[in-house]
PDB file of C-alpha atoms in Angstrom:
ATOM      1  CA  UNK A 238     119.657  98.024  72.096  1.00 41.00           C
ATOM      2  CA  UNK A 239     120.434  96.696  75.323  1.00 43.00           C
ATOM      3  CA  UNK A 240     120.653 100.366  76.931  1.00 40.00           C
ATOM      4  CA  UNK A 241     117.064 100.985  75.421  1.00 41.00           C
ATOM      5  CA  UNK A 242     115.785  97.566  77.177  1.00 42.00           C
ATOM      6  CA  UNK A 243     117.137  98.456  80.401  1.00 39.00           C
ATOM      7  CA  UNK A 244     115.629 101.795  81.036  1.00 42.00           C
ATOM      8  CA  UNK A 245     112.366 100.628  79.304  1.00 48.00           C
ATOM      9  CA  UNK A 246     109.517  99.251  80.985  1.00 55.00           C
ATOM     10  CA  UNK A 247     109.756  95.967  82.551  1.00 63.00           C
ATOM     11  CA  UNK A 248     107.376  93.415  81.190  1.00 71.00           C
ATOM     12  CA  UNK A 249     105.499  91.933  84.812  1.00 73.00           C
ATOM     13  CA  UNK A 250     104.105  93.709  87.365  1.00 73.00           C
ATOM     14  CA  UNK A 251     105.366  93.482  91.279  1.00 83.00           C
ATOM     15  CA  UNK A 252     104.727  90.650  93.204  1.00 92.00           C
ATOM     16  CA  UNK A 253     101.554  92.015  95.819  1.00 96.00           C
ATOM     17  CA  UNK A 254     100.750  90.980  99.279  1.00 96.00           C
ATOM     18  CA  UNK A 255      97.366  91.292 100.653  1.00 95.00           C
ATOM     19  CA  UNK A 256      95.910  89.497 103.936  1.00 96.00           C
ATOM     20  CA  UNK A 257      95.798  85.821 102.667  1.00 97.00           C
ATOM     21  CA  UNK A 258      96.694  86.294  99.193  1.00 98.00           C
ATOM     22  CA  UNK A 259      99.153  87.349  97.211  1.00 97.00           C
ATOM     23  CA  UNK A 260      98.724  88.725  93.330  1.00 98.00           C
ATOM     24  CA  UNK A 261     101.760  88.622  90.445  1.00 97.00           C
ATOM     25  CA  UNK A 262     101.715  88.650  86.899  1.00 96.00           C
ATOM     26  CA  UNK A 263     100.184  85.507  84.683  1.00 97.00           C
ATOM     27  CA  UNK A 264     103.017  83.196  84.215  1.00 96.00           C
ATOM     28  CA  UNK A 265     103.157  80.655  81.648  1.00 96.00           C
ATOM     29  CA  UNK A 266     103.313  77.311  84.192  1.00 97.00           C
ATOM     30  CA  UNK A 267     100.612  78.765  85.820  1.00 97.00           C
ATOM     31  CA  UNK A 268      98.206  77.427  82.361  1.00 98.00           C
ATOM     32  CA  UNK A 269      96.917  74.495  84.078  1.00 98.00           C
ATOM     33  CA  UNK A 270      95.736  75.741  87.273  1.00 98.00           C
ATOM     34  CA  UNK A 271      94.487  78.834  85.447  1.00 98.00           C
ATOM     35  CA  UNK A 272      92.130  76.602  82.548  1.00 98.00           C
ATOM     36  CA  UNK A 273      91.630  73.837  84.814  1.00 98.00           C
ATOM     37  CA  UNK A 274      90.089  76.592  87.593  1.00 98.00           C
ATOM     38  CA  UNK A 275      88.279  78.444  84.736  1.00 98.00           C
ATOM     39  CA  UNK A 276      86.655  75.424  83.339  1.00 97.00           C
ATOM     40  CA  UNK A 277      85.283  74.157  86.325  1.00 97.00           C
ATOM     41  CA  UNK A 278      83.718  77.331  87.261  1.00 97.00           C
ATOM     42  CA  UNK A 279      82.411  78.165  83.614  1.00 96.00           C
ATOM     43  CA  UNK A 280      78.604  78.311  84.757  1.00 96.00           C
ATOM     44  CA  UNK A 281      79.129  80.495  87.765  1.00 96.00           C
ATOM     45  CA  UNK A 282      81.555  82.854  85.819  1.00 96.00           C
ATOM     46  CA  UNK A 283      79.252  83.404  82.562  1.00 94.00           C
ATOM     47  CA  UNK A 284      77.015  85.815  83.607  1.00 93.00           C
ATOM     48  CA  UNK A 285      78.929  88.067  85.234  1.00 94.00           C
ATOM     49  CA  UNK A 286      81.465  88.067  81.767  1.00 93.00           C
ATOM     50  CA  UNK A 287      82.075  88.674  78.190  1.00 94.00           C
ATOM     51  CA  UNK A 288      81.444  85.720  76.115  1.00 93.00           C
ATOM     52  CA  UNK A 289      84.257  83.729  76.066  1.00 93.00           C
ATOM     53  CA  UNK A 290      86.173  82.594  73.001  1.00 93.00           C
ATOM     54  CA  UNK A 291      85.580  79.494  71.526  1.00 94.00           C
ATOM     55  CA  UNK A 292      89.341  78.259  72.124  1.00 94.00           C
ATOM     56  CA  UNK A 293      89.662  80.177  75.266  1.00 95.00           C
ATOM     57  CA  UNK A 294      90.769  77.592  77.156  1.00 96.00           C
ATOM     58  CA  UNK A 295      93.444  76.546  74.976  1.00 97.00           C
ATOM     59  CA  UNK A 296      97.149  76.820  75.449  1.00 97.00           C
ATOM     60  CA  UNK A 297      97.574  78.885  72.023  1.00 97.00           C
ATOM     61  CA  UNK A 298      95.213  81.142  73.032  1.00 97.00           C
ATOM     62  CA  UNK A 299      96.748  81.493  76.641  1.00 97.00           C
ATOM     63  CA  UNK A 300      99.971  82.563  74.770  1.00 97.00           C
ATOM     64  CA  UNK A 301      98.416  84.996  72.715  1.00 97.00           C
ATOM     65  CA  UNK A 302      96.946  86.466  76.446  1.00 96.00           C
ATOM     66  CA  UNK A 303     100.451  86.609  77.692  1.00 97.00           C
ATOM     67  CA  UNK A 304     102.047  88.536  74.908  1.00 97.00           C
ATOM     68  CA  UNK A 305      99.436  91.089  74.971  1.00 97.00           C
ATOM     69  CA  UNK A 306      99.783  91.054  78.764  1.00 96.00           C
ATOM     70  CA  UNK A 307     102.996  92.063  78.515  1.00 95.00           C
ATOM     71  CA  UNK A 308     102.636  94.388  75.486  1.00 96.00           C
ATOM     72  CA  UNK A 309      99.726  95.872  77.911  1.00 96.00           C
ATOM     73  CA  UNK A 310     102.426  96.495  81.202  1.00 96.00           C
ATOM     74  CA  UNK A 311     105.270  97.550  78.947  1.00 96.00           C
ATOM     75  CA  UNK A 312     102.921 100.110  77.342  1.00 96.00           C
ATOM     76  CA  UNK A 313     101.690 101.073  80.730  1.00 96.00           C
ATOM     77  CA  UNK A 314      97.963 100.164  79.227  1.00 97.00           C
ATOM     78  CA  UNK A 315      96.977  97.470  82.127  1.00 97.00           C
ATOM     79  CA  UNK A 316      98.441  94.951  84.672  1.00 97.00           C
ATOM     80  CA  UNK A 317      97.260  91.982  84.621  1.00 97.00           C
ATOM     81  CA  UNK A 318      96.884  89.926  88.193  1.00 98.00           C
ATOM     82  CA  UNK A 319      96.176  86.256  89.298  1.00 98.00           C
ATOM     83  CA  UNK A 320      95.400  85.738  92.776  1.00 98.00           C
ATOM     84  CA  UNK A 321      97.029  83.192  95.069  1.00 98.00           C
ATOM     85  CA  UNK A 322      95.977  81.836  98.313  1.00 98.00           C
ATOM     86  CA  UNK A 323      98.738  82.390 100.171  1.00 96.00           C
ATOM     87  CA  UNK A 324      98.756  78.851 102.132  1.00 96.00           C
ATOM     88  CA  UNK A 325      99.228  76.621  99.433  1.00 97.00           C
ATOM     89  CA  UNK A 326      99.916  78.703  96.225  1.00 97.00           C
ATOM     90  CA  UNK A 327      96.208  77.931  95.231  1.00 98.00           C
ATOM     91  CA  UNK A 328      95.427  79.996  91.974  1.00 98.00           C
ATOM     92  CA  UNK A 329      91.969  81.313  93.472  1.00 98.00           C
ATOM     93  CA  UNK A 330      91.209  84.039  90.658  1.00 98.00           C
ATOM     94  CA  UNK A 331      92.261  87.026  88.822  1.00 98.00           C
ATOM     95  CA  UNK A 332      92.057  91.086  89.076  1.00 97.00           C
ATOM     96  CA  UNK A 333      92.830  93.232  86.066  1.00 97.00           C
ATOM     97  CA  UNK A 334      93.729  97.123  85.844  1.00 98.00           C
ATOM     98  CA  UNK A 335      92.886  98.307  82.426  1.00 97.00           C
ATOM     99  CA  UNK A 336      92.561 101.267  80.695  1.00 97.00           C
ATOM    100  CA  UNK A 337      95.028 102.727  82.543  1.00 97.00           C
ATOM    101  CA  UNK A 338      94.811 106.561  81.638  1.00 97.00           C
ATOM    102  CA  UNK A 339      97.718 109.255  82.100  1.00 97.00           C
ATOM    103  CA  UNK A 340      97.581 113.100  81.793  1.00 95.00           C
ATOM    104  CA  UNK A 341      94.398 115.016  83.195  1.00 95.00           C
ATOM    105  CA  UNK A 342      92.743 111.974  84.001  1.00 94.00           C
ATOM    106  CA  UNK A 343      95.196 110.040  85.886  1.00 97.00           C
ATOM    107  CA  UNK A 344      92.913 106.799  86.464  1.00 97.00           C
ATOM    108  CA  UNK A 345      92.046 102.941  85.566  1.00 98.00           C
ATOM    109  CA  UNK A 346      89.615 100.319  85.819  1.00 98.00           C
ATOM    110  CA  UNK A 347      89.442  97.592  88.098  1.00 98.00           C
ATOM    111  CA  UNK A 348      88.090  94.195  87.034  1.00 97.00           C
ATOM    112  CA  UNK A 349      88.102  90.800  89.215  1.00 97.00           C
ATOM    113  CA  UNK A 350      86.905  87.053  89.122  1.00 97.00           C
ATOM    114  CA  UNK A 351      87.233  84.054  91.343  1.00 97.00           C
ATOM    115  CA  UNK A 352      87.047  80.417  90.853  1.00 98.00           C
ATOM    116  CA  UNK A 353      83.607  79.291  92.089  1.00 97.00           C
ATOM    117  CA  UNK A 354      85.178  77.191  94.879  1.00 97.00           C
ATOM    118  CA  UNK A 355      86.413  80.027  96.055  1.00 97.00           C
ATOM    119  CA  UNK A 356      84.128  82.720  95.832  1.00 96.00           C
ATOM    120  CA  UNK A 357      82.939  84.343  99.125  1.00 94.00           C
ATOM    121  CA  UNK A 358      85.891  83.526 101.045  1.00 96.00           C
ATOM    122  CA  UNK A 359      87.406  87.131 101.027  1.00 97.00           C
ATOM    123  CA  UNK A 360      89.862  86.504  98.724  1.00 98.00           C
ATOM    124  CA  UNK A 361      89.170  88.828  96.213  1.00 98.00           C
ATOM    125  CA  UNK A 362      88.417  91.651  98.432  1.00 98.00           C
ATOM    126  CA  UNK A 363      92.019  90.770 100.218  1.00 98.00           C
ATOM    127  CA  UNK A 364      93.069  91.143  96.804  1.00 98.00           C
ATOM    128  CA  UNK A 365      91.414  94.216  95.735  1.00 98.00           C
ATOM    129  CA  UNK A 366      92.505  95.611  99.113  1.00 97.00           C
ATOM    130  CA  UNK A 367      96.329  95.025  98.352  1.00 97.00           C
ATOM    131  CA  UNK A 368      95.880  96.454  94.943  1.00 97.00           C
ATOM    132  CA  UNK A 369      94.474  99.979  95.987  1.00 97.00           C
ATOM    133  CA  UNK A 370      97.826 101.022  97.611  1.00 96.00           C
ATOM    134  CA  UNK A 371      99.706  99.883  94.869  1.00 97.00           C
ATOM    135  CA  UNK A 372      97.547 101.940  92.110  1.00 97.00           C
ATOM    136  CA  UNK A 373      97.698 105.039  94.160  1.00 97.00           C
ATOM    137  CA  UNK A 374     101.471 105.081  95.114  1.00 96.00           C
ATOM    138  CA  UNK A 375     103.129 102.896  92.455  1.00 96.00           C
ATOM    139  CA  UNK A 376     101.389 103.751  89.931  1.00 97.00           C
ATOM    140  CA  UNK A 377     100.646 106.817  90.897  1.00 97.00           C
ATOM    141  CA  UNK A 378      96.753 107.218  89.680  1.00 98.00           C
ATOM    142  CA  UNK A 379      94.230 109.886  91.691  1.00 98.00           C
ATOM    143  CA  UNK A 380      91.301 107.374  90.714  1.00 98.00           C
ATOM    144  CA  UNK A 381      90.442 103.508  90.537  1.00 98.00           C
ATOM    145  CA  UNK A 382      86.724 102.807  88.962  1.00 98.00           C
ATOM    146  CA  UNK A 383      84.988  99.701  88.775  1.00 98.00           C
ATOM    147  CA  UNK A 384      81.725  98.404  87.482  1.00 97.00           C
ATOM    148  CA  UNK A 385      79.519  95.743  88.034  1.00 96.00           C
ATOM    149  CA  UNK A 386      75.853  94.220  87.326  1.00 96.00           C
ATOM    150  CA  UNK A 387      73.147  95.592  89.796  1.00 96.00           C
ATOM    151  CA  UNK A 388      72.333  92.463  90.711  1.00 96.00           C
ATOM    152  CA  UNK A 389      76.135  90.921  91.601  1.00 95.00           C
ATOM    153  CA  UNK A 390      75.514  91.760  95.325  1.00 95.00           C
ATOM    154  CA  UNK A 391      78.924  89.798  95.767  1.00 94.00           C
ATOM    155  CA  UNK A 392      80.549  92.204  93.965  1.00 96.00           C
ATOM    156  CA  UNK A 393      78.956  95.117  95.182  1.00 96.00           C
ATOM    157  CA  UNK A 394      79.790  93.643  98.472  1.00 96.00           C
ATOM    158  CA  UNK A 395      83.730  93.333  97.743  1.00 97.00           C
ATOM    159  CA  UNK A 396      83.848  97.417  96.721  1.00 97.00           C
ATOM    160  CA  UNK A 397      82.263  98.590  99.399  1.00 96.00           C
ATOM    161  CA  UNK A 398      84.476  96.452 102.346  1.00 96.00           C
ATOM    162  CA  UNK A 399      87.157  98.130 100.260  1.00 96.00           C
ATOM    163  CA  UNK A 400      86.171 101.751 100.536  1.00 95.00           C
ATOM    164  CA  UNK A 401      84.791 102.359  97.072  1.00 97.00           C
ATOM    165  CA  UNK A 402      81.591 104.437  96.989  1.00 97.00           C
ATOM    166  CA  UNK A 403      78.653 104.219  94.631  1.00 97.00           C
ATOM    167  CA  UNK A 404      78.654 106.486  91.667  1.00 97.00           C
ATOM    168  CA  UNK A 405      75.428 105.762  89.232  1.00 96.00           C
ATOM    169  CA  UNK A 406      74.004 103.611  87.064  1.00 96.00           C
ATOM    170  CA  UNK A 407      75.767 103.664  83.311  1.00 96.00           C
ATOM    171  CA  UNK A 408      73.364 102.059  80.817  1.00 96.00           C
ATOM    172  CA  UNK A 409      74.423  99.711  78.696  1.00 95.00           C
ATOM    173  CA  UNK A 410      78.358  99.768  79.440  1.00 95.00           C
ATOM    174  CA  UNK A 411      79.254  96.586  78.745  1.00 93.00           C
ATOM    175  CA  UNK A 412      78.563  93.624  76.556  1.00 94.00           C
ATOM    176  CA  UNK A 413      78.104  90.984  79.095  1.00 94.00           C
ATOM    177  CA  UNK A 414      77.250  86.806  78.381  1.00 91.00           C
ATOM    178  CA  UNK A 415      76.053  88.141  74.780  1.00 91.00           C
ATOM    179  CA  UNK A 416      73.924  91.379  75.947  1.00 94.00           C
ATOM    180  CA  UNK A 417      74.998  94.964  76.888  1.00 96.00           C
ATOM    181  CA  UNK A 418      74.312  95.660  79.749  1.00 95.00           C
ATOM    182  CA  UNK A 419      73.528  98.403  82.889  1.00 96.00           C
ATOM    183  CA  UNK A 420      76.183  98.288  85.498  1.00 97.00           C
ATOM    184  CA  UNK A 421      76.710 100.205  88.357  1.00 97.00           C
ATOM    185  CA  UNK A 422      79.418 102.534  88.761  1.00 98.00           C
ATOM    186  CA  UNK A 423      81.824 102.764  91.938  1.00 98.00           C
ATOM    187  CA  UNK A 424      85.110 104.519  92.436  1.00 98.00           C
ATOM    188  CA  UNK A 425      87.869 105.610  94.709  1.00 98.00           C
ATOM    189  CA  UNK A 426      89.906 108.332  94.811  1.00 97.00           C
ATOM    190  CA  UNK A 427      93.558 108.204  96.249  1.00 96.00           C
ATOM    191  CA  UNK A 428      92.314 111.018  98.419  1.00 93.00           C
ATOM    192  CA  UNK A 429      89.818 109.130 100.235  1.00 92.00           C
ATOM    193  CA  UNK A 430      89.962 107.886 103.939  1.00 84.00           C
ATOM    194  CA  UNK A 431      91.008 104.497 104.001  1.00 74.00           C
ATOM    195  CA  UNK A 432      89.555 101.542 105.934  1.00 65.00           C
TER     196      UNK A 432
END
């Protein structure tokens, strides 16, 4: 059994270094920071997100995200990020790959959040920025996608400065604050220039 565990899958994702930031996988001391940050921004986060849980905040159900974060890397299905400020170690949001497909399709999806003290500070696109390389050469996908409401102009803002371009409008893709929603599409490709 211990041959099988070392040549399987490790269960955390590298530690990433962007301009400003760094990203690594959810630990469990980092609970605090992470509900303490998540509270405190609750109104400016819900309605750009899925509704949260009622015990969201909770320390058993921050457990139950770290096992299936790990079950998620191991299985190669999504890597899970929090993003530091690299000054002080300042938890200043998250990004998530997910979805991450294999085979013909060779892609994944980018999500991302940030505390509301933070927000608009470039940390997040420092963030999205050191996760592009990493995607394309580590992971070795040929395309990153990410979605968000027409109206998040932040957002919109963050994938452009990092090279994605505009694809469409998908109606109804996701189920956000209660309500499915239109997003707009935006991708890039590991052949595309890079800023």
């Amino acid at each position: 059994m211990a041959f099988l565990r070392s040549i399987s899958k490790p269960d955390t994702a590298p530690l990433i270094l962007g301009d400003g930031v760094y990203l690594r996988t959810p630990q469990p001391g980092d609970y605090s920071a992470w509900a303490g940050l998540r509270e405190s921004s609750r109104d400016f986060l819900t309605p750009w997100e899925p509704t949260w849980a009622q015990d969201d905040l909770t320390r058993t159900a921050y457990r139950r995200r770290l096992r299936r974060y790990v079950r998620e890397i191991r299985e190669d299905h999504a890597y899970p990020f929090f993003i530091f400020r690299e000054q002080d170690d300042a938890l200043v949001g998250g990004c998530t790959l997910s979805g991450v497909q294999r085979g013909v399709q060779q892609s994944c999806t980018l999500g991302y959040w940030a505390g509301e003290k933070y927000a608009g500070q470039g940390y997040v696109t420092a963030a999205v920025r050191a996760l592009v390389p990493y995607v394309f050469e580590e992971l070795k996908l040929h395309r990153l996608q990410a979605a968000c409401l027409p109206e998040n102009e932040r957002s919109r803002a963050v994938l452009r400065k990092c090279g994605f371009a505009e694809e469409g409008h998908a109606r109804g893709y996701l189920r956000i604050n209660g309500m499915w929603r239109d997003h707009v599409v935006f991708a890039i490709l590991r052949d595309d220039p890079r800023r």
